[in-house]
Tab-separated table of C-alpha atoms in Angstrom:
chain	number	residue	atom	x	y	z
Z	337	UNK	CA	-65.484	-7.469	-37.415
Z	338	UNK	CA	-61.995	-7.828	-35.888
Z	339	UNK	CA	-61.867	-4.157	-34.784
Z	340	UNK	CA	-65.322	-4.800	-32.737
Z	341	UNK	CA	-63.916	-7.933	-31.137
Z	342	UNK	CA	-60.706	-6.208	-30.026
Z	343	UNK	CA	-62.780	-3.372	-28.642
Z	344	UNK	CA	-65.171	-5.711	-26.902
Z	345	UNK	CA	-62.235	-7.430	-25.460
Z	346	UNK	CA	-60.512	-4.225	-24.275
Z	347	UNK	CA	-63.751	-3.001	-22.673
Z	348	UNK	CA	-64.148	-6.271	-20.777
Z	349	UNK	CA	-60.614	-6.107	-19.386
Z	350	UNK	CA	-61.064	-2.340	-18.301
Z	351	UNK	CA	-64.295	-3.143	-16.620
Z	352	UNK	CA	-62.764	-6.009	-14.792
Z	353	UNK	CA	-59.965	-3.893	-13.537
Z	354	UNK	CA	-62.196	-1.209	-12.411
Z	355	UNK	CA	-64.840	-3.733	-10.739
Z	356	UNK	CA	-62.119	-5.671	-8.879
Z	357	UNK	CA	-61.377	-3.181	-5.916
Z	358	UNK	CA	-65.334	-2.747	-5.457
Z	359	UNK	CA	-65.787	-6.433	-5.255
Z	360	UNK	CA	-62.841	-6.970	-2.968
Z	361	UNK	CA	-63.620	-4.243	-0.524
Z	362	UNK	CA	-67.182	-5.662	-0.224
Z	363	UNK	CA	-65.975	-9.155	0.640
Z	364	UNK	CA	-63.448	-7.883	3.175
Z	365	UNK	CA	-66.161	-5.756	4.878
Z	366	UNK	CA	-68.299	-8.816	5.198
Z	367	UNK	CA	-65.679	-10.957	6.565
Z	368	UNK	CA	-64.671	-8.445	9.132
Z	369	UNK	CA	-68.234	-8.092	10.575
Z	370	UNK	CA	-68.985	-11.867	10.692
Z	371	UNK	CA	-65.719	-12.253	12.681
Z	372	UNK	CA	-66.916	-9.530	15.097
Z	373	UNK	CA	-70.274	-11.360	15.609
Z	374	UNK	CA	-68.510	-14.598	16.132
Z	375	UNK	CA	-66.452	-12.962	19.050
Z	376	UNK	CA	-69.506	-11.596	20.786
Z	377	UNK	CA	-71.326	-15.084	20.476
Z	378	UNK	CA	-68.339	-16.751	21.966
Z	379	UNK	CA	-68.320	-14.284	24.966
Z	380	UNK	CA	-72.216	-15.134	25.530
Z	381	UNK	CA	-71.382	-18.855	25.882
Z	382	UNK	CA	-68.289	-18.172	28.032
Z	383	UNK	CA	-70.667	-16.025	30.206
Z	384	UNK	CA	-73.015	-19.002	30.728
Z	385	UNK	CA	-70.223	-21.307	31.672
Z	386	UNK	CA	-68.935	-18.793	34.202
Z	387	UNK	CA	-72.357	-18.450	35.883
Z	388	UNK	CA	-72.913	-22.353	35.890
Z	389	UNK	CA	-69.590	-22.592	37.360
Z	390	UNK	CA	-70.452	-19.979	40.178
Z	391	UNK	CA	-67.711	-17.734	39.104
Z	392	UNK	CA	-70.099	-14.722	38.649
Z	393	UNK	CA	-73.290	-13.715	40.239
Z	394	UNK	CA	-76.540	-13.820	38.314
Z	395	UNK	CA	-76.737	-10.000	38.471
Z	396	UNK	CA	-73.212	-9.679	37.088
Z	397	UNK	CA	-74.185	-12.298	34.274
Z	398	UNK	CA	-77.213	-10.256	33.417
Z	399	UNK	CA	-75.335	-6.929	33.253
Z	400	UNK	CA	-72.421	-8.594	30.968
Z	401	UNK	CA	-75.028	-10.478	28.944
Z	402	UNK	CA	-76.820	-7.027	28.270
Z	403	UNK	CA	-73.625	-5.370	27.289
Z	404	UNK	CA	-72.507	-8.102	24.983
Z	405	UNK	CA	-75.825	-8.322	23.433
Z	406	UNK	CA	-75.966	-4.571	22.718
Z	407	UNK	CA	-72.501	-4.785	20.822
Z	408	UNK	CA	-73.758	-7.827	18.720
Z	409	UNK	CA	-76.882	-5.896	17.739
Z	410	UNK	CA	-74.912	-2.900	16.876
Z	411	UNK	CA	-72.594	-4.949	14.671
Z	412	UNK	CA	-75.429	-6.801	13.015
Z	413	UNK	CA	-78.672	-4.590	12.609
Z	414	UNK	CA	-77.158	-1.025	11.818
Z	415	UNK	CA	-74.283	-2.479	9.650
Z	416	UNK	CA	-76.899	-4.524	7.725
Z	417	UNK	CA	-78.637	-1.085	6.938
Z	418	UNK	CA	-75.230	0.401	5.926
Z	419	UNK	CA	-74.386	-2.674	3.811
Z	420	UNK	CA	-77.422	-2.101	1.818
Z	421	UNK	CA	-76.528	1.551	1.137
Z	422	UNK	CA	-73.013	0.537	0.293
Z	423	UNK	CA	-74.405	-2.373	-1.860
Z	424	UNK	CA	-76.697	0.005	-3.542
Z	425	UNK	CA	-73.701	2.457	-4.259
Z	426	UNK	CA	-71.629	-0.447	-5.411
Z	427	UNK	CA	-74.317	-1.557	-7.807
Z	428	UNK	CA	-74.740	1.947	-9.335
Z	429	UNK	CA	-70.957	2.071	-9.896
Z	430	UNK	CA	-70.999	-1.463	-11.350
Z	431	UNK	CA	-73.975	-0.482	-13.671
Z	432	UNK	CA	-71.996	2.755	-14.844
Z	433	UNK	CA	-68.946	0.683	-15.412
Z	434	UNK	CA	-70.705	-2.110	-17.312
Z	435	UNK	CA	-73.142	-0.231	-19.279
Z	436	UNK	CA	-72.851	3.458	-19.377
Z	437	UNK	CA	-69.012	3.624	-19.803
Z	438	UNK	CA	-69.020	1.476	-23.036
Z	439	UNK	CA	-72.004	3.297	-24.372
Z	440	UNK	CA	-70.337	6.700	-23.903
Z	441	UNK	CA	-67.199	5.515	-25.521
Z	442	UNK	CA	-69.211	4.182	-28.436
Z	443	UNK	CA	-70.776	7.544	-28.823
Z	444	UNK	CA	-67.668	9.399	-28.825
Z	445	UNK	CA	-66.185	7.233	-31.338
Z	446	UNK	CA	-69.274	7.501	-33.584
Z	447	UNK	CA	-68.973	11.204	-33.251
Z	448	UNK	CA	-65.138	11.629	-33.880
Z	449	UNK	CA	-64.058	8.495	-35.475
Z	450	UNK	CA	-64.845	6.946	-38.902
Z	451	UNK	CA	-66.870	3.699	-38.288
Z	452	UNK	CA	-68.062	3.923	-41.925
Z	453	UNK	CA	-64.617	3.321	-43.176
Z	454	UNK	CA	-63.847	-0.290	-43.995
Z	455	UNK	CA	-60.978	-1.942	-42.236
Z	456	UNK	CA	-57.639	-1.877	-43.912
Z	457	UNK	CA	-54.827	-4.303	-43.316
Z	458	UNK	CA	-51.181	-3.068	-43.398
Z	459	UNK	CA	-50.817	-4.306	-47.010
Z	460	UNK	CA	-53.775	-1.954	-48.113
Z	461	UNK	CA	-52.506	1.021	-46.216
Z	462	UNK	CA	-49.015	0.560	-47.748
Z	463	UNK	CA	-50.731	0.324	-51.161
Z	464	UNK	CA	-52.475	3.497	-50.455
Z	465	UNK	CA	-50.673	5.553	-47.930
Z	466	UNK	CA	-52.036	9.001	-48.527
Z	467	UNK	CA	-50.416	11.469	-46.263
Z	468	UNK	CA	-49.562	9.085	-43.576
Z	469	UNK	CA	-45.843	9.758	-43.113
Z	470	UNK	CA	-45.305	6.616	-40.958
Z	471	UNK	CA	-46.893	4.591	-43.678
Z	472	UNK	CA	-44.781	6.346	-46.343
Z	473	UNK	CA	-41.547	5.542	-44.474
Z	474	UNK	CA	-42.559	1.712	-43.984
Z	475	UNK	CA	-43.347	1.603	-47.676
Z	476	UNK	CA	-40.058	3.253	-48.620
Z	477	UNK	CA	-38.127	0.999	-46.324
Z	478	UNK	CA	-39.770	-2.035	-47.869
Z	479	UNK	CA	-38.926	-0.724	-51.332
Z	480	UNK	CA	-35.116	-0.132	-50.341
Z	481	UNK	CA	-34.757	-3.559	-48.730
Z	482	UNK	CA	-35.721	-5.042	-52.339
Z	483	UNK	CA	-33.783	-2.262	-54.072
Z	484	UNK	CA	-30.732	-1.156	-51.885
Z	485	UNK	CA	-29.181	0.497	-54.828
Z	486	UNK	CA	-31.875	3.095	-55.388
Z	487	UNK	CA	-30.027	6.222	-54.616
Z	488	UNK	CA	-32.980	8.473	-55.033
Z	489	UNK	CA	-34.880	6.469	-52.386
Z	490	UNK	CA	-31.989	6.947	-49.880
Z	491	UNK	CA	-31.821	10.561	-50.626
Z	492	UNK	CA	-35.470	11.096	-49.844
Z	493	UNK	CA	-35.428	8.962	-46.735
Z	494	UNK	CA	-32.249	10.319	-45.142
Z	495	UNK	CA	-33.638	13.799	-43.965
Z	496	UNK	CA	-36.703	12.188	-42.763
Z	497	UNK	CA	-34.753	9.829	-40.553
Z	498	UNK	CA	-32.798	12.875	-39.444
Z	499	UNK	CA	-35.968	14.870	-38.332
Z	500	UNK	CA	-37.373	11.873	-36.682
Z	501	UNK	CA	-34.170	11.527	-34.570
Z	502	UNK	CA	-33.380	8.006	-36.073
Z	503	UNK	CA	-29.674	9.131	-36.348
Z	504	UNK	CA	-27.959	5.912	-37.155
Z	505	UNK	CA	-30.630	5.185	-39.885
Z	506	UNK	CA	-30.056	8.868	-41.114
Z	507	UNK	CA	-26.318	8.506	-41.256
Z	508	UNK	CA	-26.699	5.213	-43.245
Z	509	UNK	CA	-29.219	6.673	-45.546
Z	510	UNK	CA	-27.109	9.848	-46.255
Z	511	UNK	CA	-23.888	7.611	-46.710
Z	512	UNK	CA	-25.924	5.411	-49.130
Z	513	UNK	CA	-27.198	8.278	-51.077
Z	514	UNK	CA	-23.553	9.876	-51.644
Z	515	UNK	CA	-22.306	6.499	-52.529
Z	516	UNK	CA	-24.833	5.918	-55.266
Z	517	UNK	CA	-25.655	9.328	-56.431
Z	518	UNK	CA	-22.443	11.147	-55.613
Z	519	UNK	CA	-21.660	13.884	-53.305
Z	520	UNK	CA	-23.132	17.291	-53.423
Z	521	UNK	CA	-23.453	20.093	-50.758
Z	522	UNK	CA	-26.893	19.195	-49.467
Z	523	UNK	CA	-26.088	15.693	-48.745
Z	524	UNK	CA	-22.598	16.328	-47.327
Z	525	UNK	CA	-24.331	19.001	-44.936
Z	526	UNK	CA	-27.069	16.383	-44.100
Z	527	UNK	CA	-24.382	13.986	-43.196
Z	528	UNK	CA	-22.516	16.443	-41.143
Z	529	UNK	CA	-25.390	17.651	-39.226
Z	530	UNK	CA	-26.392	13.995	-38.422
Z	531	UNK	CA	-22.805	13.357	-37.086
Z	532	UNK	CA	-23.061	16.430	-34.944
Z	533	UNK	CA	-26.501	15.509	-33.667
Z	534	UNK	CA	-25.182	12.033	-32.647
Z	535	UNK	CA	-22.315	13.664	-30.837
Z	536	UNK	CA	-24.556	16.142	-28.806
Z	537	UNK	CA	-23.869	19.176	-31.069
Z	538	UNK	CA	-19.968	18.541	-31.340
Z	539	UNK	CA	-18.346	19.240	-34.577
Z	540	UNK	CA	-16.365	16.047	-34.526
Z	541	UNK	CA	-13.419	15.213	-36.720
Z	542	UNK	CA	-15.450	13.163	-39.089
Z	543	UNK	CA	-17.978	16.091	-39.412
Z	544	UNK	CA	-15.261	18.541	-39.958
Z	545	UNK	CA	-13.910	16.589	-42.930
Z	546	UNK	CA	-17.487	16.121	-44.428
Z	547	UNK	CA	-18.031	19.994	-44.173
Z	548	UNK	CA	-14.600	20.775	-45.704
Z	549	UNK	CA	-15.705	18.323	-48.659
Z	550	UNK	CA	-18.993	20.320	-48.889
Z	551	UNK	CA	-17.174	23.674	-48.848
Z	552	UNK	CA	-14.735	22.540	-51.707
Z	553	UNK	CA	-17.986	21.702	-53.895
Z	554	UNK	CA	-19.789	24.883	-53.038
Z	555	UNK	CA	-17.237	27.649	-51.673
Z	556	UNK	CA	-20.250	30.118	-50.738
Z	557	UNK	CA	-22.077	27.501	-48.527
Z	558	UNK	CA	-23.046	29.401	-45.437
Z	559	UNK	CA	-24.135	26.351	-43.739
Z	560	UNK	CA	-20.925	24.476	-43.818
Z	561	UNK	CA	-18.841	27.746	-43.146
Z	562	UNK	CA	-20.878	28.232	-40.066
Z	563	UNK	CA	-20.440	24.654	-38.489
Z	564	UNK	CA	-16.702	24.824	-39.405
Z	565	UNK	CA	-16.238	28.064	-37.473
Z	566	UNK	CA	-18.336	26.474	-34.763
Z	567	UNK	CA	-15.816	23.842	-34.582
Z	568	UNK	CA	-12.957	26.201	-34.040
Z	569	UNK	CA	-15.150	27.874	-31.443
Z	570	UNK	CA	-15.633	24.480	-29.669
Z	571	UNK	CA	-11.842	23.862	-29.667
Z	572	UNK	CA	-11.075	27.000	-27.936
Z	573	UNK	CA	-9.576	28.833	-31.255
Z	574	UNK	CA	-11.406	32.003	-30.447
Z	575	UNK	CA	-9.505	34.284	-32.865
Z	576	UNK	CA	-9.649	31.959	-35.804
Z	577	UNK	CA	-13.577	31.398	-34.928
Z	578	UNK	CA	-14.218	34.986	-34.785
Z	579	UNK	CA	-12.559	35.632	-38.121
Z	580	UNK	CA	-14.321	32.739	-39.803
Z	581	UNK	CA	-17.783	33.968	-38.376
Z	582	UNK	CA	-16.835	37.617	-39.635
Z	583	UNK	CA	-16.045	36.195	-43.012
Z	584	UNK	CA	-19.447	34.710	-43.160
Z	585	UNK	CA	-21.215	37.977	-42.045
Z	586	UNK	CA	-19.244	39.855	-44.571
Z	587	UNK	CA	-20.168	37.671	-47.397
Z	588	UNK	CA	-23.992	37.372	-46.259
Z	589	UNK	CA	-26.778	39.415	-47.546
Z	590	UNK	CA	-27.948	41.907	-45.296
Z	591	UNK	CA	-31.164	39.991	-44.558
Z	592	UNK	CA	-29.729	36.697	-44.401
Z	593	UNK	CA	-31.826	34.854	-41.777
Z	594	UNK	CA	-28.639	33.194	-40.200
Z	595	UNK	CA	-26.976	36.552	-39.731
Z	596	UNK	CA	-28.254	37.434	-36.298
Z	597	UNK	CA	-26.776	34.028	-35.053
Z	598	UNK	CA	-23.528	34.615	-36.781
Z	599	UNK	CA	-23.225	38.013	-35.074
Z	600	UNK	CA	-23.944	36.311	-31.511
Z	601	UNK	CA	-20.816	34.155	-32.253
Z	602	UNK	CA	-18.885	37.135	-33.280
Z	603	UNK	CA	-19.686	38.790	-30.108
Z	604	UNK	CA	-19.055	35.536	-28.020
Z	605	UNK	CA	-15.478	35.336	-29.568
Z	606	UNK	CA	-14.528	38.752	-28.631
Z	607	UNK	CA	-15.620	40.562	-31.789
Z	608	UNK	CA	-17.948	43.678	-31.859
Z	609	UNK	CA	-21.122	44.053	-33.845
Z	610	UNK	CA	-22.633	47.639	-34.181
Z	611	UNK	CA	-26.340	46.372	-34.558
Z	612	UNK	CA	-28.429	43.693	-36.485
Z	613	UNK	CA	-27.957	45.871	-39.634
Z	614	UNK	CA	-24.267	46.081	-39.600
Z	615	UNK	CA	-22.720	43.806	-42.209
Z	616	UNK	CA	-19.212	43.892	-40.757
Z	617	UNK	CA	-17.314	45.282	-37.855
Z	618	UNK	CA	-17.042	49.052	-38.358
Z	619	UNK	CA	-19.341	48.954	-41.484
Z	620	UNK	CA	-22.385	51.360	-41.861
Z	621	UNK	CA	-25.693	50.195	-40.141
Z	622	UNK	CA	-29.044	50.167	-42.061
Z	623	UNK	CA	-30.013	53.410	-40.535
Z	624	UNK	CA	-26.544	54.983	-41.822
Z	625	UNK	CA	-27.361	53.845	-45.256
Z	626	UNK	CA	-30.968	55.388	-45.064
Z	627	UNK	CA	-29.331	58.580	-43.867
Z	628	UNK	CA	-26.947	58.856	-46.394
Z	629	UNK	CA	-29.334	58.580	-49.323
Z	630	UNK	CA	-30.759	61.948	-48.242
Z	631	UNK	CA	-27.303	63.745	-48.041
Z	632	UNK	CA	-25.665	65.846	-50.448
Z	633	UNK	CA	-22.263	64.782	-51.657
Z	634	UNK	CA	-20.216	66.745	-49.066
Z	635	UNK	CA	-22.178	65.685	-46.177
Z	636	UNK	CA	-22.171	61.914	-47.459
Z	637	UNK	CA	-18.317	62.206	-47.669
Z	638	UNK	CA	-18.072	63.492	-44.167
Z	639	UNK	CA	-20.259	60.612	-42.993
Z	640	UNK	CA	-18.164	57.915	-44.740
Z	641	UNK	CA	-14.837	59.779	-43.139
Z	642	UNK	CA	-16.535	59.539	-39.666
Z	643	UNK	CA	-17.105	56.041	-39.956
Z	644	UNK	CA	-13.624	55.112	-41.181
Z	645	UNK	CA	-11.997	57.167	-38.478
Z	646	UNK	CA	-14.405	55.396	-35.883
Z	647	UNK	CA	-13.200	52.041	-37.167
Z	648	UNK	CA	-9.552	53.241	-37.010
Z	649	UNK	CA	-10.074	54.027	-33.417
Z	650	UNK	CA	-11.650	50.870	-32.577
Z	651	UNK	CA	-8.644	49.132	-34.076
Z	652	UNK	CA	-6.136	51.139	-32.090
Z	653	UNK	CA	-7.853	49.993	-28.896
Z	654	UNK	CA	-8.398	46.346	-30.155
Z	655	UNK	CA	-5.750	45.429	-32.632
Z	656	UNK	CA	-6.473	41.723	-32.605
Z	657	UNK	CA	-9.304	42.078	-35.203
Z	658	UNK	CA	-8.159	40.988	-38.975
Z	659	UNK	CA	-11.483	41.785	-40.431
Z	660	UNK	CA	-11.312	45.273	-39.114
Z	661	UNK	CA	-7.816	45.853	-40.576
Z	662	UNK	CA	-8.986	44.389	-43.918
Z	663	UNK	CA	-12.070	46.817	-43.878
Z	664	UNK	CA	-9.841	49.738	-42.846
Z	665	UNK	CA	-7.247	49.327	-45.586
Z	666	UNK	CA	-9.827	49.096	-48.291
Z	667	UNK	CA	-11.834	51.904	-46.933
Z	668	UNK	CA	-8.933	54.348	-46.862
Z	669	UNK	CA	-8.040	52.937	-50.484
Z	670	UNK	CA	-11.802	53.638	-51.598
Z	671	UNK	CA	-11.589	57.342	-50.311
Z	672	UNK	CA	-8.479	57.628	-52.053
Z	673	UNK	CA	-6.041	58.216	-49.198
Z	674	UNK	CA	-3.360	55.809	-50.196
Z	675	UNK	CA	-0.945	56.949	-47.529
Z	676	UNK	CA	-3.338	56.190	-44.616
Z	677	UNK	CA	-4.209	52.857	-46.321
Z	678	UNK	CA	-0.379	51.953	-46.421
Z	679	UNK	CA	-0.297	53.052	-42.674
Z	680	UNK	CA	-3.196	51.008	-41.799
Z	681	UNK	CA	-1.639	47.883	-43.637
Z	682	UNK	CA	1.600	48.363	-41.778
Z	683	UNK	CA	-0.221	48.673	-38.387
Z	684	UNK	CA	-2.317	45.607	-39.298
Z	685	UNK	CA	0.815	43.448	-40.144
Z	686	UNK	CA	2.207	44.556	-36.713
Z	687	UNK	CA	-0.682	42.595	-35.024
Z	688	UNK	CA	-0.726	39.824	-37.667
Z	689	UNK	CA	2.752	39.238	-39.040
Z	690	UNK	CA	3.078	38.634	-42.702
Z	691	UNK	CA	4.465	34.886	-42.181
Z	692	UNK	CA	1.029	33.848	-40.771
Z	693	UNK	CA	-2.019	32.959	-42.639
Z	694	UNK	CA	-3.835	36.200	-41.482
Z	695	UNK	CA	-1.038	38.301	-42.182
Z	696	UNK	CA	-0.861	36.791	-45.750
Z	697	UNK	CA	-4.461	38.120	-46.397
Z	698	UNK	CA	-3.361	41.568	-45.276
Z	699	UNK	CA	-0.386	41.407	-47.949
Z	700	UNK	CA	-2.708	40.064	-50.694
Z	701	UNK	CA	-5.175	42.691	-49.991
Z	702	UNK	CA	-2.288	45.312	-50.351
Z	703	UNK	CA	-1.193	44.073	-53.588
Z	704	UNK	CA	-4.586	43.907	-54.922
Z	705	UNK	CA	-5.111	47.713	-53.979
Z	706	UNK	CA	-1.577	48.646	-55.470
Z	707	UNK	CA	-0.153	49.461	-52.138
Z	708	UNK	CA	3.576	49.126	-51.748
Z	709	UNK	CA	4.145	46.047	-49.603
Z	710	UNK	CA	7.899	45.793	-50.220
Z	711	UNK	CA	8.740	46.625	-46.552
Z	712	UNK	CA	5.758	45.126	-44.736
Z	713	UNK	CA	5.748	41.549	-46.308
Z	714	UNK	CA	9.118	40.456	-44.473
């Protein structure tokens, strides 16, 4: 019953809003015509006074009276006919607004709505929310208001808040879930993404600390690694960012959905990606691997030699590429050319001195492969 009362009130309000301009316009038109007729009648009386006072002749008075009478008739008679037409049009419009419009609305509701369903107050909807996400969220919030230490409830609600762009609530929910259930990579990644969303996509210092914690718990976490690399890019550390993105590319499966985006950032920071199928800079593409499967041993070895030589040539032109040097040293070692591997290691250390973090990676690789680093690690 309450629903239909509300509908009736809303219909009356809308009808009043629509009818007001029509009624107001009709009153204004009546007032305007009445004013014109009064002016003409005053002119006729003034004409009689002028004639009686001898100010005009009878002939002039007759002529003026005829002109004023014509104007008075023009205001009264034809406008009355027009008024009837306008009034008829207004009445049709009023009838449409007052009768047909509600009927049309009711028919549409009957066709597309569910008038057969009983009314459900909020308490009933909360008790049986079905798939109504808004009601589910309200129900979860009510539950957590009574049970603030329910970590699982906060864990469920946090990503919902994030997707709904309720970022302050999402941050609070993630922090509560971490406090009550403990930190894991998924919760820490979610908290970091919330902090970044709140800062307009910037990897803030707080977000960086959270991501580093996530990476400690799950070292092969590509999402945390990507955001940390993005933070380096945002602070202008292009070389470090490129190396971080290349590490992600090297460790990712060939069909990883995030790989195209990683390759975009590699290129953005000065790196080169052969194509979407390349795992790392200088590595074989998907087409190269497919071609190698149909080759004999000699042709396959020649193809591998060509790719290694191509990588070597690229590094001579662009030596500021740590991942390339690591790849080249390992490649020469794989094809059993230790001297060229040692030479590549030496040239790599010329670009990245052994005293730095990147140079230490080259030295560690050399030792892993059994390459003499005695003179290169200084």
